[in-house]
């Protein structure tokens, strides 16, 4: 029986100033999804590991089953599929956990059928996984997990997605304080109106960030990693956010911010030593306040999801 296994990387969405329009993939962690044909004309989730029993096995309620069903509909197939999901990252952490699962399932099932769809054609299906998980079909986690690199969602309607390969050897520190911030809730608290003055600041920073990545200018990237719209609100959900930011910047981070909708935070760093030092300092800071956390040091991933 043919079995296909896919590794889909975690992602840092928004990259501080680019709410819903920017995201990059990181080398690890990433979810693994295994798919194979079955004989009962149904999509069946046969196994989930690493979720502490929190995710539904019902295929329509779990993003992996949901996106596989959309894929089958798209290619006009009523073939049954068995899915095994190996979660390698915490749920609701801000690392694009649901996105990695959706992307892993889609890339694996596409390979099982000998790739009838391109990665860009899989993207709208993966976005439906995000709609199921958070109530909104944003692309800034699924697109980088699918394509790798830094991805810009230039437009949602029509969908226009641009991959910018990252040539610099940047390191990423991610710290996950153990507090609960579901994406759906973190989206509801954002104000729906933006004063023009703040909008001007924000789009200047988005353009600056993209320009910085295109010209390998880490100073410009750092100056542009500022969010005057979303971060002031969402950071209230993350304990000691301001102190963590100051600590990271004091220890030479290029920039610091919320990873996706949080509660994870991340710092972009020029090298591994600086990244590891920041991870230790942020750990110390949170431990002193009796807040447990996990941290990781990784790199920006340019490949996106891969078949193992
Ligand atoms: N752009 C989304 C948000 C990413 O910030 O809500 C969620 O991970």
Coordinates of C-alpha atoms and ligand atoms in Angstrom, one line a residue:
X1 CA 0.0 0.0 0.0
X2 CA 1.4 3.4 -1.1
X3 CA 1.9 5.8 1.8
X4 CA 3.1 9.3 1.5
X5 CA 4.5 11.4 4.3
X6 CA 4.9 15.2 4.2
X7 CA 6.7 17.6 6.5
X8 CA 5.1 21.1 6.6
X9 CA 7.0 23.8 8.5
X10 CA 5.7 26.2 11.2
X11 CA 5.5 29.8 10.3
X12 CA 5.8 33.3 11.7
X13 CA 2.8 35.3 10.3
X14 CA 2.5 39.1 10.1
X15 CA 6.3 39.6 10.6
X16 CA 5.2 42.4 12.9
X17 CA 3.9 45.1 10.5
X18 CA 2.3 42.9 7.8
X19 CA -0.9 41.8 9.4
X20 CA -2.4 39.1 7.2
X21 CA -0.1 39.9 4.3
X22 CA 3.4 38.7 5.3
X23 CA 4.7 35.5 6.8
X24 CA 7.9 33.4 6.7
X25 CA 8.5 29.7 7.2
X26 CA 10.9 28.3 9.8
X27 CA 13.0 25.2 9.6
X28 CA 11.4 23.6 12.7
X29 CA 9.1 22.6 14.2
X30 CA 6.8 21.3 11.5
X31 CA 3.9 18.8 11.4
X32 CA 4.0 15.4 9.6
X33 CA 1.1 14.0 7.8
X34 CA 0.9 10.5 6.3
X35 CA -1.8 9.7 3.7
X36 CA -2.8 6.5 1.9
X37 CA -5.7 5.2 -0.1
X38 CA -8.5 3.2 1.6
X39 CA -11.3 1.2 0.2
X40 CA -14.3 2.8 1.9
X41 CA -14.8 5.9 -0.1
X42 CA -14.3 8.1 2.9
X43 CA -11.7 10.4 4.4
X44 CA -10.8 8.8 7.7
X45 CA -8.4 10.2 10.3
X46 CA -6.8 7.0 11.6
X47 CA -4.4 8.5 14.1
X48 CA -3.4 11.8 15.7
X49 CA -0.3 12.0 17.9
X50 CA 1.2 14.9 19.8
X51 CA -2.1 16.9 20.4
X52 CA -2.8 15.7 23.9
X53 CA -6.2 14.4 22.7
X54 CA -7.3 18.0 21.9
X55 CA -8.0 17.6 18.1
X56 CA -11.1 16.0 16.7
X57 CA -10.8 12.7 14.8
X58 CA -14.0 13.6 12.9
X59 CA -12.6 14.3 9.4
X60 CA -14.9 17.2 8.7
X61 CA -14.1 18.9 12.0
X62 CA -10.3 18.6 11.7
X63 CA -8.4 20.8 9.2
X64 CA -6.6 17.8 7.7
X65 CA -9.8 15.9 6.8
X66 CA -11.5 19.1 5.7
X67 CA -8.8 20.1 3.3
X68 CA -8.4 16.6 1.9
X69 CA -12.1 16.5 1.2
X70 CA -11.8 19.9 -0.6
X71 CA -8.9 18.5 -2.6
X72 CA -10.9 15.4 -3.6
X73 CA -13.9 17.6 -4.7
X74 CA -11.5 19.8 -6.7
X75 CA -10.1 16.8 -8.6
X76 CA -13.5 15.1 -8.9
X77 CA -12.5 12.0 -7.0
X78 CA -14.5 9.9 -4.5
X79 CA -11.4 7.9 -3.5
X80 CA -11.2 7.1 0.3
X81 CA -8.2 8.5 2.1
X82 CA -6.6 7.5 5.5
X83 CA -4.8 10.3 7.3
X84 CA -2.3 10.1 10.2
X85 CA -1.4 13.4 11.8
X86 CA 1.7 13.9 13.9
X87 CA 1.6 17.2 15.7
X88 CA 5.0 18.5 16.5
X89 CA 4.1 21.9 17.8
X90 CA 1.7 23.3 20.4
X91 CA -1.8 24.2 19.3
X92 CA -2.8 27.9 19.5
X93 CA 0.8 29.0 20.0
X94 CA 1.2 31.5 17.2
X95 CA 3.4 29.2 15.1
X96 CA 0.8 28.4 12.5
X97 CA -0.1 25.0 13.9
X98 CA -3.3 24.5 12.0
X99 CA -1.7 25.8 8.8
X100 CA 1.1 23.3 9.0
X101 CA -1.4 20.5 9.4
X102 CA -3.5 21.7 6.4
X103 CA -0.5 22.2 4.2
X104 CA 1.0 18.8 5.2
X105 CA -2.2 17.0 4.4
X106 CA -2.6 18.8 1.0
X107 CA 0.9 18.3 -0.2
X108 CA 0.8 14.7 0.9
X109 CA -2.5 13.9 -0.8
X110 CA -1.5 15.8 -4.0
X111 CA 1.6 13.6 -4.1
X112 CA -0.5 10.5 -3.6
X113 CA -2.4 11.4 -6.8
X114 CA 0.9 12.3 -8.7
X115 CA 0.5 16.0 -8.2
X116 CA -2.5 17.1 -10.3
X117 CA -2.4 20.5 -8.6
X118 CA 0.4 23.1 -8.3
X119 CA 1.4 24.5 -4.9
X120 CA -0.4 27.8 -5.9
X121 CA -3.5 25.8 -6.6
X122 CA -3.3 24.1 -3.2
X123 CA -3.2 27.5 -1.5
X124 CA -7.0 28.4 -1.5
X125 CA -7.7 24.9 -0.2
X126 CA -5.2 25.3 2.6
X127 CA -6.8 28.7 3.4
X128 CA -10.1 26.9 4.0
X129 CA -8.4 25.0 6.7
X130 CA -7.6 28.3 8.4
X131 CA -11.3 29.3 8.0
X132 CA -12.3 26.1 9.9
X133 CA -9.6 26.6 12.6
X134 CA -10.0 30.4 13.3
X135 CA -13.1 31.6 11.4
X136 CA -11.0 33.5 8.8
X137 CA -9.2 32.3 5.6
X138 CA -6.0 34.2 6.0
X139 CA -3.0 33.0 4.0
X140 CA 0.0 34.4 5.9
X141 CA 0.7 31.0 7.6
X142 CA -0.4 28.5 4.9
X143 CA 1.4 30.3 2.0
X144 CA 4.9 30.3 3.6
X145 CA 4.4 26.8 4.9
X146 CA 3.5 25.7 1.3
X147 CA 6.1 27.7 -0.5
X148 CA 8.9 28.5 2.0
X149 CA 10.7 31.8 2.3
X150 CA 9.1 35.1 3.1
X151 CA 5.7 35.3 1.4
X152 CA 3.7 38.4 0.6
X153 CA 0.0 38.2 0.0
X154 CA -0.3 41.2 -2.3
X155 CA -4.0 40.7 -2.7
X156 CA -6.7 38.3 -1.4
X157 CA -9.3 39.0 -4.1
X158 CA -8.0 38.0 -6.6
X159 CA -5.5 35.9 -4.7
X160 CA -2.0 37.1 -5.6
X161 CA 0.9 35.7 -3.6
X162 CA 4.6 36.5 -4.1
X163 CA 7.4 34.3 -2.6
X164 CA 10.6 36.2 -1.7
X165 CA 13.5 33.8 -1.2
X166 CA 15.5 34.9 1.9
X167 CA 19.2 34.9 1.1
X168 CA 20.5 36.1 4.4
X169 CA 21.5 33.6 7.1
X170 CA 19.0 34.9 9.7
X171 CA 18.2 33.1 12.9
X172 CA 14.8 33.2 14.6
X173 CA 14.2 32.9 18.3
X174 CA 10.7 31.9 19.2
X175 CA 9.4 31.9 22.8
X176 CA 6.0 30.5 23.7
X177 CA 4.8 31.7 27.1
X178 CA 2.2 29.2 28.4
X179 CA -0.9 31.3 28.2
X180 CA -3.8 30.7 25.9
X181 CA -4.5 33.0 23.0
X182 CA -6.8 31.4 20.4
X183 CA -6.4 33.1 17.0
X184 CA -10.2 33.7 16.6
X185 CA -10.2 35.6 19.9
X186 CA -7.0 37.5 19.1
X187 CA -8.7 38.7 15.8
X188 CA -11.9 39.9 17.5
X189 CA -10.1 42.4 19.7
X190 CA -8.5 44.3 16.8
X191 CA -10.1 47.7 15.9
X192 CA -11.8 47.7 12.5
X193 CA -10.9 51.3 11.8
X194 CA -7.4 52.7 11.4
X195 CA -6.6 56.5 11.5
X196 CA -4.9 57.6 8.3
X197 CA -1.7 58.7 10.2
X198 CA -1.2 55.2 11.5
X199 CA -2.0 53.6 8.2
X200 CA 0.7 55.7 6.6
X201 CA 3.2 54.6 9.2
X202 CA 2.2 51.0 8.8
X203 CA 2.5 50.8 5.0
X204 CA 5.8 52.6 5.1
X205 CA 7.0 49.9 7.4
X206 CA 5.6 47.0 5.3
X207 CA 7.3 48.4 2.2
X208 CA 10.5 49.0 4.2
X209 CA 10.5 45.4 5.5
X210 CA 10.0 43.9 2.0
X211 CA 12.7 46.2 0.6
X212 CA 15.0 45.2 3.4
X213 CA 14.6 41.5 2.6
X214 CA 15.1 42.1 -1.1
X215 CA 18.3 44.1 -0.6
X216 CA 19.6 42.1 2.4
X217 CA 19.6 45.2 4.6
X218 CA 19.2 44.0 8.2
X219 CA 19.2 47.6 9.5
X220 CA 16.2 48.5 7.3
X221 CA 14.5 45.3 8.3
X222 CA 15.0 46.2 11.9
X223 CA 13.7 49.8 11.5
X224 CA 10.6 48.4 9.7
X225 CA 9.7 45.8 12.2
X226 CA 7.2 48.2 13.9
X227 CA 3.5 47.7 14.2
X228 CA 1.5 50.7 15.3
X229 CA -1.9 49.1 14.6
X230 CA -2.2 45.5 15.9
X231 CA 0.7 45.0 18.4
X232 CA -0.5 47.8 20.8
X233 CA -3.8 45.8 21.3
X234 CA -2.6 42.2 21.1
X235 CA 0.4 42.7 23.2
X236 CA -1.9 43.2 26.2
X237 CA -2.7 39.4 26.0
X238 CA 1.0 38.5 26.3
X239 CA 2.5 38.8 29.8
X240 CA 5.7 41.0 30.0
X241 CA 5.6 41.7 26.2
X242 CA 7.2 45.1 26.6
X243 CA 9.9 43.8 28.9
X244 CA 10.7 40.9 26.5
X245 CA 10.9 43.2 23.6
X246 CA 13.3 45.5 25.4
X247 CA 15.5 42.6 26.5
X248 CA 15.6 41.2 22.9
X249 CA 16.5 44.6 21.4
X250 CA 19.1 45.2 24.2
X251 CA 20.7 41.9 23.1
X252 CA 21.1 42.9 19.5
X253 CA 17.9 41.4 18.0
X254 CA 17.2 42.9 14.5
X255 CA 13.6 43.1 15.5
X256 CA 11.0 41.6 17.9
X257 CA 7.3 41.1 17.8
X258 CA 4.3 38.8 18.2
X259 CA 4.4 35.6 16.1
X260 CA 1.1 35.4 14.2
X261 CA -1.7 36.1 16.7
X262 CA 0.5 35.0 19.7
X263 CA 1.1 34.2 22.4
X264 CA 4.5 33.2 21.0
X265 CA 6.9 36.1 20.4
X266 CA 9.9 36.0 18.1
X267 CA 13.1 37.8 17.5
X268 CA 15.0 38.0 14.3
X269 CA 18.8 37.7 14.8
X270 CA 22.0 38.0 12.7
X271 CA 23.6 34.9 14.1
X272 CA 23.0 31.8 16.2
X273 CA 25.0 33.0 19.2
X274 CA 22.9 36.1 19.5
X275 CA 19.7 34.1 19.0
X276 CA 20.6 31.6 21.8
X277 CA 21.6 34.4 24.2
X278 CA 18.2 36.1 23.6
X279 CA 16.4 32.7 24.2
X280 CA 18.2 32.4 27.5
X281 CA 17.4 35.9 28.6
X282 CA 13.7 35.7 27.7
X283 CA 13.5 32.4 29.5
X284 CA 15.0 34.0 32.6
X285 CA 12.7 37.0 32.4
X286 CA 9.5 34.8 32.3
X287 CA 10.8 32.3 34.9
X288 CA 11.4 35.2 37.3
X289 CA 7.7 36.0 36.9
X290 CA 6.7 32.3 37.4
X291 CA 5.5 32.0 33.8
X292 CA 6.6 28.8 32.1
X293 CA 7.6 28.9 28.5
X294 CA 9.3 26.9 25.7
X295 CA 11.8 28.5 23.4
X296 CA 13.5 27.5 20.2
X297 CA 16.2 28.8 17.9
X298 CA 15.8 28.0 14.2
X299 CA 16.3 29.6 10.8
X300 CA 14.1 30.9 8.0
X301 CA 13.1 28.0 5.8
X302 CA 13.2 28.6 2.0
X303 CA 11.7 25.3 0.9
X304 CA 8.3 25.0 2.4
X305 CA 6.6 21.6 2.8
X306 CA 8.5 18.6 1.6
X307 CA 7.7 15.0 0.9
X308 CA 9.8 12.7 3.2
Ligands
LIG1 N1 -2.5 37.0 10.3 C1 -3.1 36.2 11.3 C2 -3.5 36.9 12.5 C3 -2.2 35.1 11.6 O1 -2.6 37.7 13.0 O2 -4.6 36.8 13.1 C4 -2.7 34.1 12.6 O3 -1.6 33.2 13.0

